[in-house]
Amino acid sequence: MERTDVAADAAVEVIPLGGLGEFGMNMLLVSCGDDALLVDAGVMFPEPELFGVDLVIPDLEVLERWRGRIVALVLTHGHEDHIGAIAHVFEHVSGPIYATPFTLALVEPKLDEHGIDPGDRLTAVAPRESVMAGPFRIEFLRVTHSMPDCVALAIHTPAGTIVHTGDFKVDQTPLDGEAFDLHRFAELGGQGVLALLSDSTNADRRGVTGSEREVRDGFEEVFSSAPGRILVAAFSTSVYRMQLLVDLAAQFDRRVAFVGRGMQHVSAIAERLGRLRIPAGVAVREADVRDLRPSEVLCLCTGSQGEPLAALPRIAIDDHRHVRLEPDDLVVFSARVIPGNEKAIGRVMNHVARRGAHIVGESDKHVHVSGHGSEEELKLVLSLVKPRYFVPIHGEYRQLARHARMATLVCPGTTVLMAQDGDVLRFDREGGRLAGRVAAGRVLIDGTRTGEVADEVLRDRRHLAGDGLVVPVVAIDGQTGALAQVPEVITRGLALDAKHDDVLRDAPSLLARAIEAAPQEERTDPGLLKERVRLEVQRMFRKRAGRRPLVLPVVLEV
Ligand SMILES: [Zn+2]
Ligand SMILES: [Zn+2]
C-alpha cells in the first residue's frame, strides 16, 4: 500500500477529548508544533443518575494549556453532541470558527444566549472548499446524515492527510439531493491518507442503515389510518424528518404545529435557510391547535427522550397550555432511544396510554431510521480511504472494537490505533502510535434549562467550593404521590450568613408545600418530581439567600 511520507520533524498529535468510549461530547484536538486545531465542541446529555445536571461537556483543562494557540475550530455539523459546548469552548479558540451555513445558523443563537459576540469569526464554508489554519489545510467533504449540511474533513498536515468523517451514513437518495462525496473520499484514498478517524456509532449493526426516505411508507400508513390528532416526537434537529412530515401533512390535509422550543427554533432556522419548505397555509401556531378539528392536526413535538420539561412529556400529563390528548389521538415516537432514557420514555408512554391515545414506535412501523452508517457503509468508507492508520471514533468501547475489526478485514495493511478520551496519538517519522495521555473527563453544567444561561453554574470543584451542594431528599408514596415524611434538605459546603440561614430552617416545609401542590401524576413520576424539586430548591436558595448551589434531588419511593 502507499506510504505517506512524513516530512522531517513534522510531528502531528491527535487528542480525542470526548466521544471515544462514550456517546456524545465529541471534541478532538489536532496539534502540530505550536499550533492546534479543534474539531467539534459537543455535549453529552446527562444520564438519569446525574440528577439536576443539564449538560455534560468535556474537561477543558487541555484547551487551557493551548490557550492562544488554537488557530481554528472546525464543526462537522449542527448536532448538540458536536456544537453544544460551543459557548464554553469559544474563549479558548483564537481563530475563526469554520462550518457550513446551516451549522453556523445553529451556533449563532447559542453564542448569543451566552452574551458572546463572535464578531467576524464565524466563517461559512462549502463542501470541496479548503481553508488554511496555521500549518493545516482543512478541506470540507459533503457527507449524508440525519440533518442537512454535514461535512467530513480532510485535514492536510505536514505529517500527512487526516480524514475525519464526522457523523455519517451513506444515504444514496438524500431528501435534499445533496449526495455523499464518495468520489473525493476515493481520490484522497488514491493520494494516500495518513489516518482515518471514522464514526463508529452503529458499528454493531449489520447491513446498511437506509435512506431518510424510507420512513415515508410507515408514516403514510399512520396518516391514512389516524382518526384524531397525530403527534410525532422527534429530535428537533431531524430536519429531513420534519420535511417528510410537512409534505405528508399537506398531502393529507393536516396543519402542522411545531410544539416545544427546540422544534420552533430549528424549524424557523431551517425554513429561513431554505432547508425546510413549508407550503403556504400548512403551518399553524401551537395556540391554534385547539381550534382545529383533531383530524386536521399534526404536532411535531420535542420530548422524544422523555425530558421532563419538553413538549410531549408535558402534553402526556395534561400540563401543556395548548395541546391536549384525546382517546382517538396517535402518538408516534420517531427517534432513537438514547441509552439510559428507556425508563423516562416508558413513563411518558404510560401517561399517553392512560389517556386512551394510541402509541406507534419503531417496533410497530418503520417510523425511524438512524443517521449513522451500519457495517457495510463503514466498510465502504474504509475501502475508499485505505488509510495507513485507522482510529475508530464516536462510540463506546464495544463499537470502537467492532469497527477496528472491520478495518483489519477491509484494509489488511492498515494499522489500527484504539484510543480513548485523553489518549495522545502521535504521528511522526517513526510512524503513528499512542504516546501518552492528557487529563480528560467530564464537566457537569447546571442551569441552562431554567433559562439562566448567563448565570450558569459550573459544577466542578471550584463551584462546589463557592456555592456548595444541596441534596433534598423526598420520600414519596409511589401509588398516591403523598409525602411519606417531611423532606430532608442536606447541605455541604454552603456557608450562609446569619441573615440568610433561615432558608435552611424553612426549606423542608416550603418544599413539602410545593410538592403537595403539584398534580398527582407529577408526584408519582420520579423523573418529573425530581425536576420539580430541583427547580423549587434552586429558586428558594436564589431568592432567599442569593445563592446558586448545586442541587441534587433524591426521590425515594416507599
Ligand atoms: Zn450527528
Ligand atoms: Zn454525533
Tab-separated table of N, CA and C in Angstrom, residues 294-350:
chain	number	residue	atom	x	y	z
A	294	PRO	N	-59.557	17.587	15.340
A	294	PRO	CA	-58.430	16.682	15.580
A	294	PRO	C	-57.866	16.073	14.289
A	295	SER	N	-58.745	15.760	13.334
A	295	SER	CA	-58.280	15.103	12.105
A	295	SER	C	-57.511	16.062	11.200
A	296	GLU	N	-57.416	17.334	11.615
A	296	GLU	CA	-56.678	18.313	10.810
A	296	GLU	C	-55.311	18.651	11.406
A	297	VAL	N	-54.925	17.894	12.448
A	297	VAL	CA	-53.757	18.327	13.221
A	297	VAL	C	-52.586	17.360	13.128
A	298	LEU	N	-51.395	17.919	12.890
A	298	LEU	CA	-50.146	17.190	13.098
A	298	LEU	C	-49.273	18.052	14.011
A	299	CYS	N	-48.872	17.497	15.151
A	299	CYS	CA	-47.961	18.227	16.034
A	299	CYS	C	-46.588	17.558	15.980
A	300	LEU	N	-45.574	18.352	15.686
A	300	LEU	CA	-44.196	17.854	15.789
A	300	LEU	C	-43.667	18.311	17.134
A	301	CYS	N	-43.387	17.356	18.016
A	301	CYS	CA	-43.103	17.700	19.412
A	301	CYS	C	-41.671	17.375	19.815
A	302	THR	N	-41.154	18.169	20.733
A	302	THR	CA	-39.924	17.802	21.423
A	302	THR	C	-40.289	16.791	22.514
A	303	GLY	N	-39.281	16.155	23.085
A	303	GLY	CA	-39.537	15.267	24.220
A	303	GLY	C	-39.456	13.795	23.879
A	304	SER	N	-38.823	13.453	22.763
A	304	SER	CA	-38.737	12.044	22.364
A	304	SER	C	-37.932	11.220	23.363
A	305	GLN	N	-37.144	11.862	24.222
A	305	GLN	CA	-36.348	11.119	25.202
A	305	GLN	C	-36.982	11.157	26.588
A	306	GLY	N	-38.209	11.674	26.664
A	306	GLY	CA	-38.893	11.749	27.951
A	306	GLY	C	-38.402	12.882	28.827
A	307	GLU	N	-37.732	13.882	28.245
A	307	GLU	CA	-37.230	15.014	29.025
A	307	GLU	C	-38.405	15.698	29.731
A	308	PRO	N	-38.298	15.848	31.056
A	308	PRO	CA	-39.468	16.285	31.839
A	308	PRO	C	-40.068	17.617	31.405
A	309	LEU	N	-39.272	18.529	30.872
A	309	LEU	CA	-39.830	19.846	30.560
A	309	LEU	C	-40.178	20.006	29.085
A	310	ALA	N	-39.960	18.976	28.288
A	310	ALA	CA	-40.215	19.093	26.851
A	310	ALA	C	-41.697	18.894	26.546
A	311	ALA	N	-42.071	19.136	25.288
A	311	ALA	CA	-43.487	19.225	24.934
A	311	ALA	C	-44.272	17.930	25.192
A	312	LEU	N	-43.861	16.829	24.575
A	312	LEU	CA	-44.681	15.615	24.710
A	312	LEU	C	-44.855	15.150	26.161
A	313	PRO	N	-43.786	15.097	26.961
A	313	PRO	CA	-43.988	14.697	28.356
A	313	PRO	C	-44.974	15.606	29.106
A	314	ARG	N	-45.008	16.895	28.780
A	314	ARG	CA	-45.999	17.785	29.423
A	314	ARG	C	-47.397	17.492	28.879
A	315	ILE	N	-47.505	17.345	27.562
A	315	ILE	CA	-48.815	17.041	26.961
A	315	ILE	C	-49.365	15.753	27.566
A	316	ALA	N	-48.469	14.781	27.778
A	316	ALA	CA	-48.892	13.464	28.247
A	316	ALA	C	-49.478	13.489	29.651
A	317	ILE	N	-49.200	14.564	30.417
A	317	ILE	CA	-49.840	14.661	31.740
A	317	ILE	C	-50.788	15.865	31.803
A	318	ASP	N	-51.340	16.234	30.661
A	318	ASP	CA	-52.304	17.348	30.588
A	318	ASP	C	-51.733	18.639	31.141
A	319	ASP	N	-50.454	18.848	30.968
A	319	ASP	CA	-49.840	20.046	31.520
A	319	ASP	C	-49.237	20.897	30.402
A	320	HIS	N	-49.922	20.949	29.261
A	320	HIS	CA	-49.445	21.799	28.187
A	320	HIS	C	-50.507	22.852	27.909
A	321	ARG	N	-50.066	24.076	27.670
A	321	ARG	CA	-51.003	25.182	27.509
A	321	ARG	C	-51.967	24.995	26.339
A	322	HIS	N	-51.473	24.433	25.241
A	322	HIS	CA	-52.285	24.440	24.023
A	322	HIS	C	-52.718	23.074	23.508
A	323	VAL	N	-51.951	22.053	23.834
A	323	VAL	CA	-52.245	20.754	23.220
A	323	VAL	C	-52.697	19.758	24.283
A	324	ARG	N	-53.800	19.080	23.985
A	324	ARG	CA	-54.338	18.082	24.885
A	324	ARG	C	-54.496	16.752	24.145
A	325	LEU	N	-54.353	15.657	24.857
A	325	LEU	CA	-54.516	14.342	24.230
A	325	LEU	C	-55.935	13.837	24.418
A	326	GLU	N	-56.497	13.264	23.344
A	326	GLU	CA	-57.818	12.636	23.412
A	326	GLU	C	-57.659	11.163	23.019
A	327	PRO	N	-58.666	10.350	23.340
A	327	PRO	CA	-58.558	8.916	23.077
A	327	PRO	C	-58.275	8.534	21.614
A	328	ASP	N	-58.738	9.298	20.649
A	328	ASP	CA	-58.504	8.919	19.258
A	328	ASP	C	-57.133	9.352	18.728
A	329	ASP	N	-56.388	10.086	19.527
A	329	ASP	CA	-55.116	10.625	19.045
A	329	ASP	C	-54.063	9.531	18.927
A	330	LEU	N	-53.051	9.847	18.131
A	330	LEU	CA	-51.993	8.866	17.882
A	330	LEU	C	-50.634	9.526	18.103
A	331	VAL	N	-49.829	8.896	18.933
A	331	VAL	CA	-48.521	9.469	19.258
A	331	VAL	C	-47.416	8.582	18.680
A	332	VAL	N	-46.585	9.172	17.825
A	332	VAL	CA	-45.518	8.411	17.180
A	332	VAL	C	-44.179	8.785	17.812
A	333	PHE	N	-43.434	7.785	18.249
A	333	PHE	CA	-42.072	8.018	18.743
A	333	PHE	C	-41.121	7.764	17.593
A	334	SER	N	-40.568	8.846	17.047
A	334	SER	CA	-39.763	8.746	15.836
A	334	SER	C	-38.335	9.200	16.124
A	335	ALA	N	-37.682	8.491	17.029
A	335	ALA	CA	-36.312	8.844	17.394
A	335	ALA	C	-35.659	7.650	18.060
A	336	ARG	N	-34.345	7.654	18.009
A	336	ARG	CA	-33.588	6.632	18.720
A	336	ARG	C	-33.777	6.827	20.227
A	337	VAL	N	-33.836	5.737	20.954
A	337	VAL	CA	-33.843	5.829	22.410
A	337	VAL	C	-32.389	5.921	22.852
A	338	ILE	N	-32.007	7.071	23.394
A	338	ILE	CA	-30.641	7.197	23.887
A	338	ILE	C	-30.520	6.328	25.131
A	339	PRO	N	-29.510	5.443	25.146
A	339	PRO	CA	-29.399	4.521	26.285
A	339	PRO	C	-29.434	5.276	27.610
A	340	GLY	N	-30.214	4.775	28.544
A	340	GLY	CA	-30.369	5.450	29.823
A	340	GLY	C	-31.719	6.153	29.920
A	341	ASN	N	-32.346	6.427	28.758
A	341	ASN	CA	-33.612	7.155	28.780
A	341	ASN	C	-34.834	6.238	28.693
A	342	GLU	N	-34.610	4.913	28.677
A	342	GLU	CA	-35.713	3.980	28.466
A	342	GLU	C	-36.838	4.190	29.478
A	343	LYS	N	-36.443	4.362	30.750
A	343	LYS	CA	-37.467	4.471	31.796
A	343	LYS	C	-38.298	5.730	31.628
A	344	ALA	N	-37.605	6.843	31.377
A	344	ALA	CA	-38.315	8.121	31.243
A	344	ALA	C	-39.279	8.053	30.055
A	345	ILE	N	-38.841	7.457	28.955
A	345	ILE	CA	-39.704	7.343	27.776
A	345	ILE	C	-40.874	6.417	28.089
A	346	GLY	N	-40.577	5.313	28.790
A	346	GLY	CA	-41.632	4.385	29.181
A	346	GLY	C	-42.708	5.065	30.015
A	347	ARG	N	-42.288	5.963	30.896
A	347	ARG	CA	-43.273	6.669	31.731
A	347	ARG	C	-44.154	7.576	30.884
A	348	VAL	N	-43.545	8.257	29.903
A	348	VAL	CA	-44.346	9.112	29.025
A	348	VAL	C	-45.362	8.252	28.276
A	349	MET	N	-44.917	7.080	27.802
A	349	MET	CA	-45.836	6.191	27.091
A	349	MET	C	-46.991	5.764	27.993
A	350	ASN	N	-46.677	5.492	29.273
A	350	ASN	CA	-47.761	5.127	30.201
A	350	ASN	C	-48.782	6.243	30.330
